[in-house]
Amino acid sequence: MASIRGLIDDHPTLSFEFFPPKTELAGEKLRATIDVLEKLEPDFVSVTYGAGGTTRDTTRDTVVDLCADRRFPAMPHLTCVGHSYAEIHDLVDDYQASGVHNVLALAGDPPADGSPNPGDFRYAIELIEAVRERTDLCIGVAAFPETHPRSESRQLDLRYLAEKLDAADFGITQFFFDADDYFRMVDDLAALGCDAPVVPGVIPVLNPVSVGRFAAMNGTGTPADLWQRISDAKEGDERVEVAVDAATQLVGRLLEGGAPGLHIYTLNQSDAVIRICERIDLRRGI
Ligand code: FAD
């Protein structure tokens, strides 16, 4: 099964992000969604990891099953804050032994209640080192075009991001709505001597309230005119069309500007993703 860096080096990639199902029924729905999205021939998919390991087993099982059953590689997200070295070693050894070839190495967030972090890790770069020590997994990392919200400054965040990308194989961004933010980050990384590929993450705003909440947590700007158009649209097909239109325009700018692929935050739904992919041609731009 392919290393994602190899795929990105070969052609602009298409990838989808899912969260692990909480119930048997949600698991069936996710499999049905993936059956539909598989027809779009994604290069890879990724499965999120609940902060502090709350979805450790479901993320693991979902990814291992996908790697065994599907034509594309599946990549687990893995956060290190709150974990011990022994826990991380067990998990990555298991991935390596279970046919998984890629991992998205993340810090994760410290506990929201302010309690001390009981684990051995603080930053994602420490997780990269732990994964490299034990395995030959291909390693992706998170990038924040608008600066990570816990950063002291944009300049420092870029320096840490460049170090992290140099130690890893590729990046995937948090979602954002202004292509200029992405290109500015890529240019600033290049000025620091870092040219690892960073795939932009795009989310169709189907639910402006929940996407707005995520955006606030991540320090992502939400364009008032888009939020207005989505709120004005009738729930259902009309709203999906507005969200798809906005996402497609953003993707067009990203691909025309040379982005090395497209990562779509699917929220485990297929409709908007299909409509976006029908309107773009990854090889030509749009
Ligand atoms: P880091 O790279 O460690 O950075 C965190 C902060 O520390 C930044 O401000 C950075 O500038 C600073 N920093 C980094 N290194 C140093 C250093 N050496 N010294 C001082 N400061 C430093 N969260 C989940 O819980 N589960 C998921 O599945 C998940 N998936 C994600 C997928 C993507 C594509 C993205 C973009 C984010 C995802 N997140 C997920 C969120 C992520 O875990 C949080 O945003 C977390 O707060 C930061 O993770 P990171 O890996 O970017 O951390």
mmCIF file of C-alpha atoms and ligand atoms in Angstrom:
data_model
loop_
_atom_site.group_PDB
_atom_site.id
_atom_site.type_symbol
_atom_site.label_atom_id
_atom_site.label_comp_id
_atom_site.label_asym_id
_atom_site.label_seq_id
_atom_site.Cartn_x
_atom_site.Cartn_y
_atom_site.Cartn_z
ATOM 1 C CA MET A 1 0.000 0.000 0.000
ATOM 2 C CA ALA A 2 1.310 3.401 -0.996
ATOM 3 C CA SER A 3 3.086 6.027 1.049
ATOM 4 C CA ILE A 4 1.098 9.260 0.819
ATOM 5 C CA ARG A 5 4.249 11.296 0.165
ATOM 6 C CA GLY A 6 4.913 9.090 -2.875
ATOM 7 C CA LEU A 7 1.396 9.764 -4.155
ATOM 8 C CA ILE A 8 1.719 13.543 -3.620
ATOM 9 C CA ASP A 9 5.050 13.541 -5.467
ATOM 10 C CA ASP A 10 3.369 11.734 -8.355
ATOM 11 C CA HIS A 11 0.237 13.854 -8.896
ATOM 12 C CA PRO A 12 -2.180 16.246 -7.139
ATOM 13 C CA THR A 13 -3.977 14.029 -4.645
ATOM 14 C CA LEU A 14 -7.631 13.846 -3.661
ATOM 15 C CA SER A 15 -8.290 12.789 -0.072
ATOM 16 C CA PHE A 16 -11.195 12.649 2.358
ATOM 17 C CA GLU A 17 -11.300 12.946 6.124
ATOM 18 C CA PHE A 18 -13.735 10.971 8.286
ATOM 19 C CA PHE A 19 -14.338 10.683 11.995
ATOM 20 C CA PRO A 20 -14.614 7.232 13.581
ATOM 21 C CA PRO A 21 -18.186 5.987 14.139
ATOM 22 C CA LYS A 22 -19.531 5.918 17.698
ATOM 23 C CA THR A 23 -22.195 3.233 17.187
ATOM 24 C CA GLU A 24 -22.818 0.152 15.063
ATOM 25 C CA LEU A 25 -25.372 2.124 13.022
ATOM 26 C CA ALA A 26 -22.944 5.022 12.480
ATOM 27 C CA GLY A 27 -20.382 2.447 11.337
ATOM 28 C CA GLU A 28 -22.808 1.109 8.721
ATOM 29 C CA LYS A 29 -23.564 4.653 7.529
ATOM 30 C CA LEU A 30 -19.858 5.451 7.257
ATOM 31 C CA ARG A 31 -19.238 2.310 5.194
ATOM 32 C CA ALA A 32 -22.107 3.334 2.866
ATOM 33 C CA THR A 33 -20.650 6.872 2.554
ATOM 34 C CA ILE A 34 -17.231 5.436 1.717
ATOM 35 C CA ASP A 35 -18.792 3.069 -0.852
ATOM 36 C CA VAL A 36 -20.170 6.130 -2.636
ATOM 37 C CA LEU A 37 -17.011 8.242 -2.297
ATOM 38 C CA GLU A 38 -14.791 5.365 -3.447
ATOM 39 C CA LYS A 39 -16.157 5.959 -6.971
ATOM 40 C CA LEU A 40 -14.329 9.316 -6.966
ATOM 41 C CA GLU A 41 -11.074 7.331 -6.713
ATOM 42 C CA PRO A 42 -9.526 9.113 -3.727
ATOM 43 C CA ASP A 43 -5.765 8.750 -3.360
ATOM 44 C CA PHE A 44 -6.121 8.288 0.395
ATOM 45 C CA VAL A 45 -8.477 8.885 3.291
ATOM 46 C CA SER A 46 -7.812 9.774 6.931
ATOM 47 C CA VAL A 47 -9.645 9.019 10.167
ATOM 48 C CA THR A 48 -9.554 11.415 13.137
ATOM 49 C CA TYR A 49 -8.525 10.553 16.697
ATOM 50 C CA GLY A 50 -10.446 11.718 19.758
ATOM 51 C CA ALA A 51 -8.369 14.020 21.968
ATOM 52 C CA GLY A 52 -6.355 12.117 24.580
ATOM 53 C CA GLY A 53 -7.163 8.743 22.985
ATOM 54 C CA THR A 54 -10.954 8.708 23.430
ATOM 55 C CA THR A 55 -11.398 6.977 20.042
ATOM 56 C CA ARG A 56 -8.181 4.944 20.105
ATOM 57 C CA ASP A 57 -9.794 1.589 19.294
ATOM 58 C CA THR A 58 -12.415 2.826 16.807
ATOM 59 C CA THR A 59 -9.882 4.933 14.896
ATOM 60 C CA ARG A 60 -7.515 1.969 14.819
ATOM 61 C CA ASP A 61 -10.153 -0.564 13.746
ATOM 62 C CA THR A 62 -11.665 1.737 11.107
ATOM 63 C CA VAL A 63 -8.249 2.424 9.543
ATOM 64 C CA VAL A 64 -7.045 -1.180 9.630
ATOM 65 C CA ASP A 65 -10.313 -2.392 8.021
ATOM 66 C CA LEU A 66 -10.106 0.283 5.303
ATOM 67 C CA CYS A 67 -6.477 -0.581 4.533
ATOM 68 C CA ALA A 68 -7.431 -4.256 4.210
ATOM 69 C CA ASP A 69 -10.635 -3.796 2.160
ATOM 70 C CA ARG A 70 -10.205 -0.761 -0.065
ATOM 71 C CA ARG A 71 -8.090 0.264 -3.030
ATOM 72 C CA PHE A 72 -6.753 3.400 -1.303
ATOM 73 C CA PRO A 73 -4.586 3.788 1.811
ATOM 74 C CA ALA A 74 -6.216 4.964 5.034
ATOM 75 C CA MET A 75 -4.237 7.089 7.488
ATOM 76 C CA PRO A 76 -4.979 7.302 11.214
ATOM 77 C CA HIS A 77 -4.674 10.636 12.976
ATOM 78 C CA LEU A 78 -2.733 10.218 16.207
ATOM 79 C CA THR A 79 -2.422 12.803 18.988
ATOM 80 C CA CYS A 80 0.329 12.540 21.597
ATOM 81 C CA VAL A 81 -0.658 14.954 24.398
ATOM 82 C CA GLY A 82 -1.810 12.866 27.378
ATOM 83 C CA HIS A 83 -0.121 9.678 26.105
ATOM 84 C CA SER A 84 2.931 7.901 27.520
ATOM 85 C CA TYR A 85 5.823 6.743 25.308
ATOM 86 C CA ALA A 86 4.752 3.138 25.963
ATOM 87 C CA GLU A 87 1.201 3.783 24.719
ATOM 88 C CA ILE A 88 2.447 5.492 21.557
ATOM 89 C CA HIS A 89 4.998 2.734 20.915
ATOM 90 C CA ASP A 90 2.281 0.058 21.254
ATOM 91 C CA LEU A 91 -0.053 1.898 18.892
ATOM 92 C CA VAL A 92 2.474 2.605 16.147
ATOM 93 C CA ASP A 93 3.947 -0.917 16.386
ATOM 94 C CA ASP A 94 0.421 -2.251 15.953
ATOM 95 C CA TYR A 95 -0.212 0.013 12.930
ATOM 96 C CA GLN A 96 3.036 -1.074 11.330
ATOM 97 C CA ALA A 97 2.134 -4.745 11.871
ATOM 98 C CA SER A 98 -1.451 -4.301 10.631
ATOM 99 C CA GLY A 99 -0.870 -3.051 7.095
ATOM 100 C CA VAL A 100 -1.019 0.697 7.815
ATOM 101 C CA HIS A 101 1.700 2.744 6.089
ATOM 102 C CA ASN A 102 0.928 6.351 6.989
ATOM 103 C CA VAL A 103 0.102 8.343 10.121
ATOM 104 C CA LEU A 104 -0.890 11.964 10.781
ATOM 105 C CA ALA A 105 1.216 12.973 13.794
ATOM 106 C CA LEU A 106 -0.483 15.619 15.939
ATOM 107 C CA ALA A 107 -0.012 17.172 19.341
ATOM 108 C CA GLY A 108 -3.721 17.293 20.160
ATOM 109 C CA ASP A 109 -5.091 19.798 22.643
ATOM 110 C CA PRO A 110 -4.293 19.980 26.349
ATOM 111 C CA PRO A 111 -7.242 19.072 28.645
ATOM 112 C CA ALA A 112 -9.931 21.794 28.447
ATOM 113 C CA ASP A 113 -10.357 21.841 32.256
ATOM 114 C CA GLY A 114 -6.764 23.061 32.660
ATOM 115 C CA SER A 115 -5.657 19.897 34.527
ATOM 116 C CA PRO A 116 -1.963 19.065 34.086
ATOM 117 C CA ASN A 117 -0.969 16.977 31.081
ATOM 118 C CA PRO A 118 -0.018 13.599 32.534
ATOM 119 C CA GLY A 119 1.661 12.288 29.383
ATOM 120 C CA ASP A 120 5.222 12.234 28.035
ATOM 121 C CA PHE A 121 4.615 14.541 25.050
ATOM 122 C CA ARG A 122 4.069 18.235 24.492
ATOM 123 C CA TYR A 123 4.528 18.930 20.775
ATOM 124 C CA ALA A 124 3.850 17.027 17.549
ATOM 125 C CA ILE A 125 7.560 17.004 16.667
ATOM 126 C CA GLU A 126 8.185 14.700 19.667
ATOM 127 C CA LEU A 127 5.609 12.276 18.274
ATOM 128 C CA ILE A 128 7.356 12.337 14.876
ATOM 129 C CA GLU A 129 10.596 11.310 16.615
ATOM 130 C CA ALA A 130 8.805 8.493 18.495
ATOM 131 C CA VAL A 131 7.199 7.182 15.273
ATOM 132 C CA ARG A 132 10.503 7.367 13.341
ATOM 133 C CA GLU A 133 12.355 5.490 16.127
ATOM 134 C CA ARG A 134 10.021 2.494 15.846
ATOM 135 C CA THR A 135 8.644 2.344 12.301
ATOM 136 C CA ASP A 136 9.067 3.386 8.709
ATOM 137 C CA LEU A 137 5.568 4.862 8.499
ATOM 138 C CA CYS A 138 5.139 7.871 6.194
ATOM 139 C CA ILE A 139 4.330 10.844 8.464
ATOM 140 C CA GLY A 140 1.973 13.756 7.857
ATOM 141 C CA VAL A 141 1.535 16.775 10.147
ATOM 142 C CA ALA A 142 -0.986 19.572 10.710
ATOM 143 C CA ALA A 143 -0.509 23.107 9.366
ATOM 144 C CA PHE A 144 -2.498 26.233 10.202
ATOM 145 C CA PRO A 145 -2.524 28.827 7.377
ATOM 146 C CA GLU A 146 -3.927 31.429 9.771
ATOM 147 C CA THR A 147 -1.495 30.505 12.609
ATOM 148 C CA HIS A 148 -2.164 27.982 15.372
ATOM 149 C CA PRO A 149 -4.301 29.634 18.073
ATOM 150 C CA ARG A 150 -1.842 28.765 20.900
ATOM 151 C CA SER A 151 1.104 30.389 19.115
ATOM 152 C CA GLU A 152 2.996 33.297 20.591
ATOM 153 C CA SER A 153 3.425 34.818 17.129
ATOM 154 C CA ARG A 154 2.935 33.958 13.453
ATOM 155 C CA GLN A 155 6.699 34.011 12.898
ATOM 156 C CA LEU A 156 7.396 31.525 15.704
ATOM 157 C CA ASP A 157 4.549 29.269 14.563
ATOM 158 C CA LEU A 158 6.003 29.226 11.038
ATOM 159 C CA ARG A 159 9.443 28.334 12.398
ATOM 160 C CA TYR A 160 8.062 25.410 14.413
ATOM 161 C CA LEU A 161 5.948 24.336 11.433
ATOM 162 C CA ALA A 162 8.994 24.381 9.133
ATOM 163 C CA GLU A 163 10.961 22.240 11.642
ATOM 164 C CA LYS A 164 8.045 19.833 11.942
ATOM 165 C CA LEU A 165 7.594 19.539 8.161
ATOM 166 C CA ASP A 166 11.330 18.944 7.694
ATOM 167 C CA ALA A 167 11.109 16.046 10.156
ATOM 168 C CA ALA A 168 7.903 14.666 8.573
ATOM 169 C CA ASP A 169 6.928 13.850 4.974
ATOM 170 C CA PHE A 170 3.996 16.151 4.198
ATOM 171 C CA GLY A 171 1.409 18.447 5.769
ATOM 172 C CA ILE A 172 -2.362 18.850 5.676
ATOM 173 C CA THR A 173 -3.925 22.169 6.642
ATOM 174 C CA GLN A 174 -6.735 23.110 8.928
ATOM 175 C CA PHE A 175 -9.705 24.318 6.859
ATOM 176 C CA PHE A 176 -9.688 27.981 5.787
ATOM 177 C CA PHE A 177 -11.690 30.162 3.402
ATOM 178 C CA ASP A 178 -9.161 32.550 1.824
ATOM 179 C CA ALA A 179 -6.682 31.016 -0.637
ATOM 180 C CA ASP A 180 -4.266 33.911 0.055
ATOM 181 C CA ASP A 181 -3.782 32.630 3.631
ATOM 182 C CA TYR A 182 -2.648 29.274 2.241
ATOM 183 C CA PHE A 183 -0.284 30.739 -0.367
ATOM 184 C CA ARG A 184 1.205 33.184 2.140
ATOM 185 C CA MET A 185 1.997 30.268 4.469
ATOM 186 C CA VAL A 186 3.569 28.252 1.626
ATOM 187 C CA ASP A 187 5.684 31.256 0.531
ATOM 188 C CA ASP A 188 6.805 31.970 4.096
ATOM 189 C CA LEU A 189 7.759 28.309 4.597
ATOM 190 C CA ALA A 190 9.767 28.422 1.347
ATOM 191 C CA ALA A 191 11.564 31.535 2.619
ATOM 192 C CA LEU A 192 12.575 29.443 5.648
ATOM 193 C CA GLY A 193 13.959 26.772 3.288
ATOM 194 C CA CYS A 194 11.026 24.378 3.768
ATOM 195 C CA ASP A 195 9.444 22.978 0.610
ATOM 196 C CA ALA A 196 7.637 19.886 1.938
ATOM 197 C CA PRO A 197 4.226 19.557 0.266
ATOM 198 C CA VAL A 198 1.286 20.896 2.283
ATOM 199 C CA VAL A 199 -2.135 19.757 1.073
ATOM 200 C CA PRO A 200 -4.912 22.305 1.690
ATOM 201 C CA GLY A 201 -7.933 21.163 3.707
ATOM 202 C CA VAL A 202 -11.334 22.433 2.553
ATOM 203 C CA ILE A 203 -14.700 22.147 4.280
ATOM 204 C CA PRO A 204 -18.099 22.726 2.661
ATOM 205 C CA VAL A 205 -20.070 24.860 5.135
ATOM 206 C CA LEU A 206 -23.212 22.753 5.349
ATOM 207 C CA ASN A 207 -23.836 23.694 8.967
ATOM 208 C CA PRO A 208 -22.690 27.287 9.601
ATOM 209 C CA VAL A 209 -23.183 26.991 13.363
ATOM 210 C CA SER A 210 -20.969 23.948 13.904
ATOM 211 C CA VAL A 211 -18.367 24.984 11.301
ATOM 212 C CA GLY A 212 -18.321 28.447 12.934
ATOM 213 C CA ARG A 213 -17.697 26.807 16.319
ATOM 214 C CA PHE A 214 -14.771 24.732 14.954
ATOM 215 C CA ALA A 215 -13.416 27.828 13.193
ATOM 216 C CA ALA A 216 -13.470 29.821 16.435
ATOM 217 C CA MET A 217 -11.560 27.037 18.217
ATOM 218 C CA ASN A 218 -8.961 26.875 15.430
ATOM 219 C CA GLY A 219 -8.455 30.593 14.881
ATOM 220 C CA THR A 220 -9.965 30.346 11.385
ATOM 221 C CA GLY A 221 -11.617 33.457 9.953
ATOM 222 C CA THR A 222 -15.219 33.027 8.771
ATOM 223 C CA PRO A 223 -16.145 35.342 5.852
ATOM 224 C CA ALA A 224 -19.289 37.234 6.831
ATOM 225 C CA ASP A 225 -20.681 37.285 3.264
ATOM 226 C CA LEU A 226 -20.433 33.485 2.910
ATOM 227 C CA TRP A 227 -22.055 32.935 6.313
ATOM 228 C CA GLN A 228 -24.831 35.338 5.303
ATOM 229 C CA ARG A 229 -25.465 33.573 1.975
ATOM 230 C CA ILE A 230 -25.554 30.172 3.683
ATOM 231 C CA SER A 231 -27.843 31.355 6.464
ATOM 232 C CA ASP A 232 -30.149 32.984 3.862
ATOM 233 C CA ALA A 233 -30.365 29.782 1.792
ATOM 234 C CA LYS A 234 -33.172 27.323 2.541
ATOM 235 C CA GLU A 235 -31.943 24.289 4.495
ATOM 236 C CA GLY A 236 -31.487 21.312 2.189
ATOM 237 C CA ASP A 237 -30.520 21.427 -1.456
ATOM 238 C CA GLU A 238 -30.292 25.238 -1.724
ATOM 239 C CA ARG A 239 -27.891 25.442 1.205
ATOM 240 C CA VAL A 240 -25.757 22.557 -0.105
ATOM 241 C CA GLU A 241 -25.469 24.385 -3.455
ATOM 242 C CA VAL A 242 -24.209 27.592 -1.794
ATOM 243 C CA ALA A 243 -21.679 25.615 0.283
ATOM 244 C CA VAL A 244 -20.515 23.608 -2.738
ATOM 245 C CA ASP A 245 -20.205 26.728 -4.880
ATOM 246 C CA ALA A 246 -18.014 28.493 -2.316
ATOM 247 C CA ALA A 247 -15.855 25.406 -1.722
ATOM 248 C CA THR A 248 -15.435 24.842 -5.485
ATOM 249 C CA GLN A 249 -14.290 28.424 -6.046
ATOM 250 C CA LEU A 250 -11.729 28.113 -3.250
ATOM 251 C CA VAL A 251 -10.493 24.768 -4.598
ATOM 252 C CA GLY A 252 -10.167 26.283 -8.075
ATOM 253 C CA ARG A 253 -7.897 29.049 -6.793
ATOM 254 C CA LEU A 254 -5.829 26.585 -4.770
ATOM 255 C CA LEU A 255 -5.265 24.189 -7.656
ATOM 256 C CA GLU A 256 -4.552 26.961 -10.164
ATOM 257 C CA GLY A 257 -1.962 28.302 -7.729
ATOM 258 C CA GLY A 258 -0.192 24.927 -7.605
ATOM 259 C CA ALA A 259 -1.522 23.278 -4.425
ATOM 260 C CA PRO A 260 -0.306 19.647 -4.339
ATOM 261 C CA GLY A 261 -3.790 18.195 -3.806
ATOM 262 C CA LEU A 262 -7.095 18.620 -2.040
ATOM 263 C CA HIS A 263 -8.160 17.213 1.340
ATOM 264 C CA ILE A 264 -11.907 17.460 2.001
ATOM 265 C CA TYR A 265 -13.355 17.458 5.519
ATOM 266 C CA THR A 266 -16.385 15.274 4.750
ATOM 267 C CA LEU A 267 -18.042 15.137 8.208
ATOM 268 C CA ASN A 268 -18.901 11.581 7.085
ATOM 269 C CA GLN A 269 -21.313 12.850 4.386
ATOM 270 C CA SER A 270 -21.001 12.312 0.648
ATOM 271 C CA ASP A 271 -23.455 14.648 -1.147
ATOM 272 C CA ALA A 272 -21.497 17.930 -1.098
ATOM 273 C CA VAL A 273 -18.189 16.112 -1.647
ATOM 274 C CA ILE A 274 -19.496 14.499 -4.821
ATOM 275 C CA ARG A 275 -20.793 17.813 -6.130
ATOM 276 C CA ILE A 276 -17.437 19.531 -5.481
ATOM 277 C CA CYS A 277 -15.479 16.730 -7.151
ATOM 278 C CA GLU A 278 -17.785 16.734 -10.185
ATOM 279 C CA ARG A 279 -16.844 20.378 -10.774
ATOM 280 C CA ILE A 280 -13.084 20.118 -10.487
ATOM 281 C CA ASP A 281 -10.378 18.403 -12.432
ATOM 282 C CA LEU A 282 -7.441 17.851 -10.120
ATOM 283 C CA ARG A 283 -4.989 17.395 -12.967
ATOM 284 C CA ARG A 284 -5.995 20.565 -14.885
ATOM 285 C CA GLY A 285 -6.877 22.905 -12.010
ATOM 286 C CA ILE A 286 -10.612 23.344 -12.487
HETATM 287 P P1 FAD B 1 2.160 21.328 17.306
HETATM 288 O O1 FAD B 1 2.806 21.229 15.991
HETATM 289 O O2 FAD B 1 2.870 20.702 18.438
HETATM 290 O O3 FAD B 1 1.899 22.870 17.609
HETATM 291 C C1 FAD B 1 1.053 23.293 18.685
HETATM 292 C C2 FAD B 1 1.464 24.693 19.116
HETATM 293 O O4 FAD B 1 2.752 24.624 19.738
HETATM 294 C C3 FAD B 1 1.609 25.693 17.968
HETATM 295 O O5 FAD B 1 1.229 26.954 18.438
HETATM 296 C C4 FAD B 1 3.119 25.689 17.663
HETATM 297 O O6 FAD B 1 3.559 26.906 17.124
HETATM 298 C C5 FAD B 1 3.687 25.458 19.047
HETATM 299 N N1 FAD B 1 4.945 24.719 19.022
HETATM 300 C C6 FAD B 1 5.247 23.662 18.219
HETATM 301 N N2 FAD B 1 6.482 23.197 18.526
HETATM 302 C C7 FAD B 1 6.949 23.955 19.539
HETATM 303 C C8 FAD B 1 8.157 23.983 20.299
HETATM 304 N N3 FAD B 1 9.145 23.105 20.045
HETATM 305 N N4 FAD B 1 8.279 24.909 21.292
HETATM 306 C C9 FAD B 1 7.297 25.805 21.546
HETATM 307 N N5 FAD B 1 6.139 25.846 20.852
HETATM 308 C C10 FAD B 1 5.967 24.926 19.867
HETATM 309 N N6 FAD B 1 -6.958 17.063 16.952
HETATM 310 C C11 FAD B 1 -7.411 15.918 17.513
HETATM 311 O O7 FAD B 1 -7.582 15.846 18.742
HETATM 312 N N7 FAD B 1 -7.683 14.801 16.756
HETATM 313 C C12 FAD B 1 -7.515 14.799 15.405
HETATM 314 O O8 FAD B 1 -7.770 13.797 14.746
HETATM 315 C C13 FAD B 1 -7.046 15.998 14.777
HETATM 316 N N8 FAD B 1 -6.849 16.047 13.446
HETATM 317 C C14 FAD B 1 -6.353 17.182 12.876
HETATM 318 C C15 FAD B 1 -6.112 17.194 11.498
HETATM 319 C C16 FAD B 1 -5.622 18.329 10.871
HETATM 320 C C17 FAD B 1 -5.349 18.314 9.373
HETATM 321 C C18 FAD B 1 -5.363 19.503 11.640
HETATM 322 C C19 FAD B 1 -4.875 20.748 10.972
HETATM 323 C C20 FAD B 1 -5.600 19.509 13.022
HETATM 324 C C21 FAD B 1 -6.071 18.346 13.660
HETATM 325 N N9 FAD B 1 -6.300 18.281 15.035
HETATM 326 C C22 FAD B 1 -6.773 17.125 15.612
HETATM 327 C C23 FAD B 1 -6.081 19.474 15.888
HETATM 328 C C24 FAD B 1 -4.685 19.517 16.550
HETATM 329 O O9 FAD B 1 -4.419 18.367 17.312
HETATM 330 C C25 FAD B 1 -4.671 20.743 17.462
HETATM 331 O O10 FAD B 1 -4.837 21.929 16.728
HETATM 332 C C26 FAD B 1 -3.458 20.893 18.352
HETATM 333 O O11 FAD B 1 -3.699 21.981 19.264
HETATM 334 C C27 FAD B 1 -2.173 21.241 17.613
HETATM 335 O O12 FAD B 1 -1.673 20.149 17.027
HETATM 336 P P2 FAD B 1 -0.330 20.236 16.149
HETATM 337 O O13 FAD B 1 -0.014 18.864 15.773
HETATM 338 O O14 FAD B 1 -0.421 21.287 15.121
HETATM 339 O O15 FAD B 1 0.695 20.743 17.329
#
